[in-house]
CSV table of C-alpha atoms and ligand atoms in Angstrom, one decimal:
chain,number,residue,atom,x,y,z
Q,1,UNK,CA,87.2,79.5,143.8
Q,2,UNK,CA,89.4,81.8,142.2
Q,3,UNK,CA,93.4,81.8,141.3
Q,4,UNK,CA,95.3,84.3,143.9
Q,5,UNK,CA,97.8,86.2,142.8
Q,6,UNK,CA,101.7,85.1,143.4
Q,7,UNK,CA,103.7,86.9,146.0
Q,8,UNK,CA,106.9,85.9,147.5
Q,9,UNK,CA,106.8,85.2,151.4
Q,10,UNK,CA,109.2,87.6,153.8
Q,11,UNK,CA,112.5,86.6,153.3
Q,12,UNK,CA,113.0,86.2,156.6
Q,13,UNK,CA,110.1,84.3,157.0
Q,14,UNK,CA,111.6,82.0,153.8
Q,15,UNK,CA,114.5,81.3,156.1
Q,16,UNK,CA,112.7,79.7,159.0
Q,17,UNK,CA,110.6,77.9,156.6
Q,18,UNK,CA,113.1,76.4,155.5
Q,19,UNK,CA,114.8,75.8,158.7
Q,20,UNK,CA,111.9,74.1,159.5
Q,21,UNK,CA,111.7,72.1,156.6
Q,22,UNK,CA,115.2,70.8,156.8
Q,23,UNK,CA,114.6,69.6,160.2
Q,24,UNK,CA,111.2,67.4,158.9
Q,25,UNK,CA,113.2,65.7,155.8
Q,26,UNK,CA,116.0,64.7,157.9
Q,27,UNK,CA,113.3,63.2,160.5
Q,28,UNK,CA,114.3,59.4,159.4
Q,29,UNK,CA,111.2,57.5,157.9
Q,30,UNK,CA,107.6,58.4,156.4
Q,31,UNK,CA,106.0,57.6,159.6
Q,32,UNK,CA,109.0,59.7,161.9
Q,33,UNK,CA,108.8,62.7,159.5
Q,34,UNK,CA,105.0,63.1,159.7
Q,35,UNK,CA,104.8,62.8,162.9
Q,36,UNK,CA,108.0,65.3,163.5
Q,37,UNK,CA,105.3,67.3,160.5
Q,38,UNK,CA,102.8,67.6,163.3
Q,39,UNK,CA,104.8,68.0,165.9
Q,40,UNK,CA,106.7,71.2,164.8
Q,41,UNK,CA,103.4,72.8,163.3
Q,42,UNK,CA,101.5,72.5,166.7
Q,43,UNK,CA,104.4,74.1,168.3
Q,44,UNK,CA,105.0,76.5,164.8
Q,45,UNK,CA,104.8,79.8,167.2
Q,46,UNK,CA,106.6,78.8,170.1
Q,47,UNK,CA,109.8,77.4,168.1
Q,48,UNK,CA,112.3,80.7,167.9
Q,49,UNK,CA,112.2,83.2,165.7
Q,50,UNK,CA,108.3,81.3,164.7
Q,51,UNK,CA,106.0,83.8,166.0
Q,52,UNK,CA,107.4,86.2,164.0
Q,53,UNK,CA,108.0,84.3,160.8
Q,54,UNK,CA,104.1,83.6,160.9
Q,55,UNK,CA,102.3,86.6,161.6
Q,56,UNK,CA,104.8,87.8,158.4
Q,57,UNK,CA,103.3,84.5,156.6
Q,58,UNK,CA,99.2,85.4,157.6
Q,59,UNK,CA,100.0,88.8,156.6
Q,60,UNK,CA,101.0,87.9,153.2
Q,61,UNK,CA,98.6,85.1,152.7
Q,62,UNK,CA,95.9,87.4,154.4
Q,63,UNK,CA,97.2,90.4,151.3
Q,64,UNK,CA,96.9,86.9,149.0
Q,65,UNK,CA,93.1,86.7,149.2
Q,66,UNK,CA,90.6,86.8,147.0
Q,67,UNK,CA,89.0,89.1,149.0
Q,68,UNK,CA,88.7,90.5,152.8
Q,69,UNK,CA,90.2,88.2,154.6
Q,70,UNK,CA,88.2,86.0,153.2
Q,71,UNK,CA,88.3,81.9,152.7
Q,72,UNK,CA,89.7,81.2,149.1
Q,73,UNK,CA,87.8,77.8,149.5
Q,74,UNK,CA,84.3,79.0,150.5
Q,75,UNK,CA,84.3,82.5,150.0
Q,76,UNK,CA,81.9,82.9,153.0
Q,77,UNK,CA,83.8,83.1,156.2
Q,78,UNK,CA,86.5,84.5,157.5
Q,79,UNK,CA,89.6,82.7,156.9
Q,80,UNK,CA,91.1,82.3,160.0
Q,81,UNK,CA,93.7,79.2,159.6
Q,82,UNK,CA,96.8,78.7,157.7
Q,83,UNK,CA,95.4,75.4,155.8
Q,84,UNK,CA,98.2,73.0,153.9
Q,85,UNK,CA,97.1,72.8,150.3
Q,86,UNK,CA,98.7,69.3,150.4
Q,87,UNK,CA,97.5,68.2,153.6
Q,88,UNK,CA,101.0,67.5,156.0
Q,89,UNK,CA,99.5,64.0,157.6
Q,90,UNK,CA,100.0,62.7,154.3
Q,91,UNK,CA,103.1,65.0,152.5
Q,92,UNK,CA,105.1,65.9,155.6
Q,93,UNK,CA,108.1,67.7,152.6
Q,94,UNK,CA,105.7,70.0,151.9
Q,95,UNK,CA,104.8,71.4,155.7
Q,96,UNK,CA,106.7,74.5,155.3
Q,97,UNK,CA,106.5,75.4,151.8
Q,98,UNK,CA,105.0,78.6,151.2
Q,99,UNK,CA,103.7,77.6,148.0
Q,100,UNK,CA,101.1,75.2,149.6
Q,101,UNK,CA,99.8,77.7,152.5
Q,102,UNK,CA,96.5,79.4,151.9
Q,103,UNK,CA,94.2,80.7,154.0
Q,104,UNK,CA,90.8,78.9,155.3
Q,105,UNK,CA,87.8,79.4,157.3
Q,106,UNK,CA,87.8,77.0,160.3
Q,107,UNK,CA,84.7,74.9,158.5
Q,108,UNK,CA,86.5,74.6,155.1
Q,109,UNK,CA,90.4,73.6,156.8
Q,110,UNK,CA,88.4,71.1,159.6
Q,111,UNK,CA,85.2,70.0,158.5
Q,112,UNK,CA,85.5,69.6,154.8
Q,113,UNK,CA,88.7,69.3,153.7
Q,114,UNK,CA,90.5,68.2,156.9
Q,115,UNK,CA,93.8,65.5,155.8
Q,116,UNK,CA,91.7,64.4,153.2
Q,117,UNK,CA,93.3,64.3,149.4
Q,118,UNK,CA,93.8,62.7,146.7
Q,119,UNK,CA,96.2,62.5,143.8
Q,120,UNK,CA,96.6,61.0,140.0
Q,121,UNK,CA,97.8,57.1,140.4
Q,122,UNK,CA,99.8,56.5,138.0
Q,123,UNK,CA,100.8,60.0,138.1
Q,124,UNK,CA,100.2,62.0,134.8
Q,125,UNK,CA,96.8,59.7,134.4
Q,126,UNK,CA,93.0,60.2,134.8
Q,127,UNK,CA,92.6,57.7,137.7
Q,128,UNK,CA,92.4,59.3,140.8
Q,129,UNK,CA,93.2,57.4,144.4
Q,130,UNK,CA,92.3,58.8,147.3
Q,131,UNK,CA,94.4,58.5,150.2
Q,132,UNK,CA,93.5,57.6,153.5
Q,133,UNK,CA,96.0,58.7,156.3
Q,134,UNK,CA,94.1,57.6,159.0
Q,135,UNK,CA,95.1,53.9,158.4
Q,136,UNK,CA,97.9,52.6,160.2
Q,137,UNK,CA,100.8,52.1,159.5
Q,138,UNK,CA,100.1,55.6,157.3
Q,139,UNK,CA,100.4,54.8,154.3
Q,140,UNK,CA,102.9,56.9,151.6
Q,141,UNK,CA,101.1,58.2,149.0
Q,142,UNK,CA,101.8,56.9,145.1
Q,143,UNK,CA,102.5,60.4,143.6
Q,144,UNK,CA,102.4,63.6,144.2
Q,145,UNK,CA,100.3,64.5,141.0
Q,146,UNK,CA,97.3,66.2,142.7
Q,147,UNK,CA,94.0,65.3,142.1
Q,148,UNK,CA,92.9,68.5,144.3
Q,149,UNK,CA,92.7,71.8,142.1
Q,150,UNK,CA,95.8,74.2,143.7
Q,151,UNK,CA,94.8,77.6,143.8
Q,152,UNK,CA,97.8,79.0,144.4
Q,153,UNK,CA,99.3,77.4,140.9
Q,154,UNK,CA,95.9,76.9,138.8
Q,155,UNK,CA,93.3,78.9,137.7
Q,156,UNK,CA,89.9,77.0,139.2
Q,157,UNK,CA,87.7,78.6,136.7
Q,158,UNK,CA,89.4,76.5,134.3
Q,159,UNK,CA,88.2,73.6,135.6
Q,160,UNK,CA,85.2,75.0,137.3
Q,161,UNK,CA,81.4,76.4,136.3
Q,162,UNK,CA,79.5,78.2,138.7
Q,163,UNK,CA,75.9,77.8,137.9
Q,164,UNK,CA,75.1,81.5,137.0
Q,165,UNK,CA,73.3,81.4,133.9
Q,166,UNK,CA,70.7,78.8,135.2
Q,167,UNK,CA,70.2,80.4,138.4
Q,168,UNK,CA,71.5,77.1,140.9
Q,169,UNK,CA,74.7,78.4,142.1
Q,170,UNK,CA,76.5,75.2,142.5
Q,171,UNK,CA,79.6,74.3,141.3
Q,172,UNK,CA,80.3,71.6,138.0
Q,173,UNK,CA,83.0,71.0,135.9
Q,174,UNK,CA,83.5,73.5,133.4
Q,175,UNK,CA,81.4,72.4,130.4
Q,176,UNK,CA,84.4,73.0,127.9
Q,177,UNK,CA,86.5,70.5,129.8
Q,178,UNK,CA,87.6,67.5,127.3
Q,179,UNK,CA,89.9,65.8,129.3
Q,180,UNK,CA,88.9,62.9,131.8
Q,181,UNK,CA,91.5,63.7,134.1
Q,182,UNK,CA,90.9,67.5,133.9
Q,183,UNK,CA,87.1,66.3,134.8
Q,184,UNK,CA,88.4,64.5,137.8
Q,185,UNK,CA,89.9,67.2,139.2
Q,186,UNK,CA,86.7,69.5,138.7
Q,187,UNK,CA,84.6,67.1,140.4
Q,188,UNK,CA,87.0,65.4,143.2
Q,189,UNK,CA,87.6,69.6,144.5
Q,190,UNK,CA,84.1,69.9,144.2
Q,191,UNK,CA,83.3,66.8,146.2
Q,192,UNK,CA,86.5,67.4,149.2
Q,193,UNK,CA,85.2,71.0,149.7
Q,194,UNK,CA,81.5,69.9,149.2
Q,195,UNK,CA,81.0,73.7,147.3
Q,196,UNK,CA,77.9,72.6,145.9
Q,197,UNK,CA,75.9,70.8,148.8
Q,198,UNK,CA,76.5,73.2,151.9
Q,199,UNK,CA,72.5,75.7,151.1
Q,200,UNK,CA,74.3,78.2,153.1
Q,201,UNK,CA,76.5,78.8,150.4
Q,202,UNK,CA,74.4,78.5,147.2
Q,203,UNK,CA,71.9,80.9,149.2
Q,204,UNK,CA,74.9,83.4,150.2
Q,205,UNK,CA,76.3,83.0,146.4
Q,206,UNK,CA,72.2,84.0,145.4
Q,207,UNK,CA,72.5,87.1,147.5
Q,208,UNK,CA,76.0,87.7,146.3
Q,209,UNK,CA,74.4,88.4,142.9
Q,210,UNK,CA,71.9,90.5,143.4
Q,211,UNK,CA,74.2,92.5,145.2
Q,212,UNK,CA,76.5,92.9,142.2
Q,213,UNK,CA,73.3,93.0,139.9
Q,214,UNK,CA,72.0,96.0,142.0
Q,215,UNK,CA,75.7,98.3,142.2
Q,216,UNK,CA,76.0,97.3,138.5
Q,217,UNK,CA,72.5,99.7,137.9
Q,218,UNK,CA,74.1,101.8,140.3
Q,219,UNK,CA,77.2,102.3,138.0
Q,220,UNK,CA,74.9,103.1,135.4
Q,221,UNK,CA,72.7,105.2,136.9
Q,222,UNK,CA,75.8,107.0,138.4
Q,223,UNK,CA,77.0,107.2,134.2
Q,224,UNK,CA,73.8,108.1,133.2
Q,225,UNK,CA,73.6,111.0,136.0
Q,226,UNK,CA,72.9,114.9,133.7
Q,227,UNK,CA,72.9,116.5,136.9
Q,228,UNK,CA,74.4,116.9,140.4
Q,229,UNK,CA,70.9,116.3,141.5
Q,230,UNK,CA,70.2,113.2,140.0
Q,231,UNK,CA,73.5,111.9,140.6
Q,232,UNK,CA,72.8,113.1,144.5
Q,233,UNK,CA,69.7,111.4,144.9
Q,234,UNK,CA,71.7,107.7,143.5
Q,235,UNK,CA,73.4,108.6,146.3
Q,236,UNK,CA,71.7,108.8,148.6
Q,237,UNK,CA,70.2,105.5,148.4
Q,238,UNK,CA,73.9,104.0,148.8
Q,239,UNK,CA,75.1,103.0,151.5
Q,240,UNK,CA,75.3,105.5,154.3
Q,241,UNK,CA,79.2,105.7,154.1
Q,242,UNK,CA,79.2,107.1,150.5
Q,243,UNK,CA,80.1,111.0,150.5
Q,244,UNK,CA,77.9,113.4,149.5
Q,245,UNK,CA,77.8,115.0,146.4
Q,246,UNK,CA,79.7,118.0,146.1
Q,247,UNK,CA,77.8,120.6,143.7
Q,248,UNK,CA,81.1,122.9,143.2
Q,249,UNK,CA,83.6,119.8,141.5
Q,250,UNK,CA,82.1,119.0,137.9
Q,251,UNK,CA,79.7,116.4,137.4
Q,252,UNK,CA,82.1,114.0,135.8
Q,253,UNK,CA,84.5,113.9,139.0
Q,254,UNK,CA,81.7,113.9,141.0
Q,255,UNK,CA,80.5,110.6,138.9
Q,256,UNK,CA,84.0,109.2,138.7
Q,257,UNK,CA,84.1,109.4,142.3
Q,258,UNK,CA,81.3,107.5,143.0
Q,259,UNK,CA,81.8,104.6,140.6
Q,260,UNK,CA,85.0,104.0,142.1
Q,261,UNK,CA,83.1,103.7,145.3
Q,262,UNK,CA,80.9,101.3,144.0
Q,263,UNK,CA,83.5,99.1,142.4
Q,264,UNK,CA,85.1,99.4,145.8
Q,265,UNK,CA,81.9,97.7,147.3
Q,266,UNK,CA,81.6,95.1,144.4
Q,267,UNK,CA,85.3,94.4,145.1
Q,268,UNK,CA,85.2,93.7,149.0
Q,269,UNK,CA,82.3,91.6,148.5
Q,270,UNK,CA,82.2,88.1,149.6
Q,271,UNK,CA,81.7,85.5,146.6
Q,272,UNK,CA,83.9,87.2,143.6
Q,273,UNK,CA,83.6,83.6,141.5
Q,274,UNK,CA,80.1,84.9,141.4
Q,275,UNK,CA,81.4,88.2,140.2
Q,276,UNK,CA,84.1,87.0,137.6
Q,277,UNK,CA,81.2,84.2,136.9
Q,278,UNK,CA,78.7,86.8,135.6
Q,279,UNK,CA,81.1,88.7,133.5
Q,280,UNK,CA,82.1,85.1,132.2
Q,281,UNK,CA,78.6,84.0,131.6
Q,282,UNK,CA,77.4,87.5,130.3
Q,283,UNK,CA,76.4,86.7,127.2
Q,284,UNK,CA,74.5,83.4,128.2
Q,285,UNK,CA,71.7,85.5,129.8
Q,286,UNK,CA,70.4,89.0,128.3
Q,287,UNK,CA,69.6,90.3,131.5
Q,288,UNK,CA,73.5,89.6,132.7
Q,289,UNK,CA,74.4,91.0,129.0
Q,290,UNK,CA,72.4,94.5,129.7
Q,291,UNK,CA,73.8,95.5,133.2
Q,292,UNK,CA,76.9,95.2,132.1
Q,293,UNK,CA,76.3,97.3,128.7
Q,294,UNK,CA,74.7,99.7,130.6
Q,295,UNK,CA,77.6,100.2,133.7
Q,296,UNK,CA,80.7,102.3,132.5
Q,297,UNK,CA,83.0,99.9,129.9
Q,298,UNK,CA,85.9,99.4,133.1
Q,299,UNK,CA,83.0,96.9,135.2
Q,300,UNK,CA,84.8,94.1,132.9
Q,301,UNK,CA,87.9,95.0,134.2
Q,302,UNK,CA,87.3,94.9,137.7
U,1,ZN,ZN1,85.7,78.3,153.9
């Protein structure tokens, strides 16, 4: 999981949320508001002036991602639903607030995390209490101190180690972290998502590195190029989209071009915590270290 980058909704699209919003507040009690919540979110395209307001909110969420469309949860599927940060069953006031939409894969928004959540009790503290909508009558929850890391507002790799260095690929609290509530928080999003006990994952996050291992030696064979026809023959075992050398442009355009292609690649790749965990853990493992020495200086950058 990585932190996206802000970026205010449509205006337009602010308005109706807002709209919306108004009319869920002013929907008399807890129980009345939720269920006004889910009512207006079932019919969120239908209401006027709502179709419109949320293909601008996926486009902007989709431009949000960490990377092609991708789940900022799992990384691995395509994300596919607007998913409530702060899940609406239980914190109806925040169903249209564009600061707690992201997008999720089907798997991640219904399987996993679902209206499942929990939150500091007292707020401020390390004691987490997990609430449980599905009781009735629903119960209001304590505080709204989130026990559930928000990407949108926090960084997870501050609270989260992806097992790089030691080859496992699963998720623990950062080792750094001093704080019991901050440790909460790493391993209560660990545990909602379940990052570390789905295999497909830790096998896709596997693969997911030795792809960026392999276009890291491509960068550097690409620097490394004293020829068009060495630099030619690197590409050609790229992938079949990569233009071909052209012997006329100098050599250095010619490598500049194709570097840019490859960080391209490394950038559209599924699992970038896997990415932005190897620069991270670098110097933890030698081999890591090399690649990276060897690829132009700028592979830390992107
Ligand atoms: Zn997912």
């Amino acid at each position: 999981m990585l932190q996206l980058n802000p970026k205010a909704v449509d205006p337009t699209a602010a308005a109706h949320l807002t709209a919306q919003q108004t009319d869920v507040d002013g929907s008399g009690s807890f129980s009345d508001r939720v269920e006004r919540a889910q009512g207006l979110w079932d019919r969120k395209t239908k209401v006027a002036g709502g179709a419109a307001a949320f293909q601008r909110i996926k486009a902007d969420l989709t431009a949000m991602c960490v990377g092609v469309e991708i789940c900022n949860y799992c990384e691995n599927n395509e994300a596919t639903d607007v998913e409530h940060i702060f899940p609406k069953s239980s914190f109806p006031e925040r169903t249209f607030e564009w600061e707690n939409y992201i997008l999720a894969c089907k798997t991640c928004n219904t399987t996993y995390k679902s209206d499942d959540y929990a939150v500091f009790d007292p707020a401020h503290s390390g004691t987490i209490k997990e609430l449980t909508p599905r009781d009735r009558p629903r119960p209001v929850p304590p505080t709204d101190d989130s026990a559930f890391i928000t990407p949108r507002l926090e960084d997870p790799l501050y609270f989260l180690w992806l097992d790089v260095a030691g080859g496992t690929f699963v998720f623990s609290e950062h080792p750094l972290l001093t704080s019991s509530r901050e440790k909460a928080k790493a391993a209560y999003t660990i545990k909602l998502l379940q990052l570390s006990d789905r295999p497909a994952l830790t096998e896709a996050r596997k693969k997911a590195f030795l792809f960026y291992r392999d276009r890291l030696r491509d960068c550097a064979e690409a620097e490394q190029a004293k020829t068009h026809t060495q630099l030619a023959r690197l590409v050609a075992k790229l992938e079949p989209d990569h233009e071909r050398v052209d012997r006329a442009k100098p050599l250095r355009q010619e490598q500049d071009r194709v570097i840019q292609a490859i960080r391209r690649a490394i950038q559209t790749n599924a699992h970038p915590t896997v990415w932005h965990e190897m620069k991270r853990q670098r110097q933890l493992v030698p081999a890591i270290d090399r690649w990276f020495a060897q690829a132009p200086a700028e592979a830390l950058t992107w």
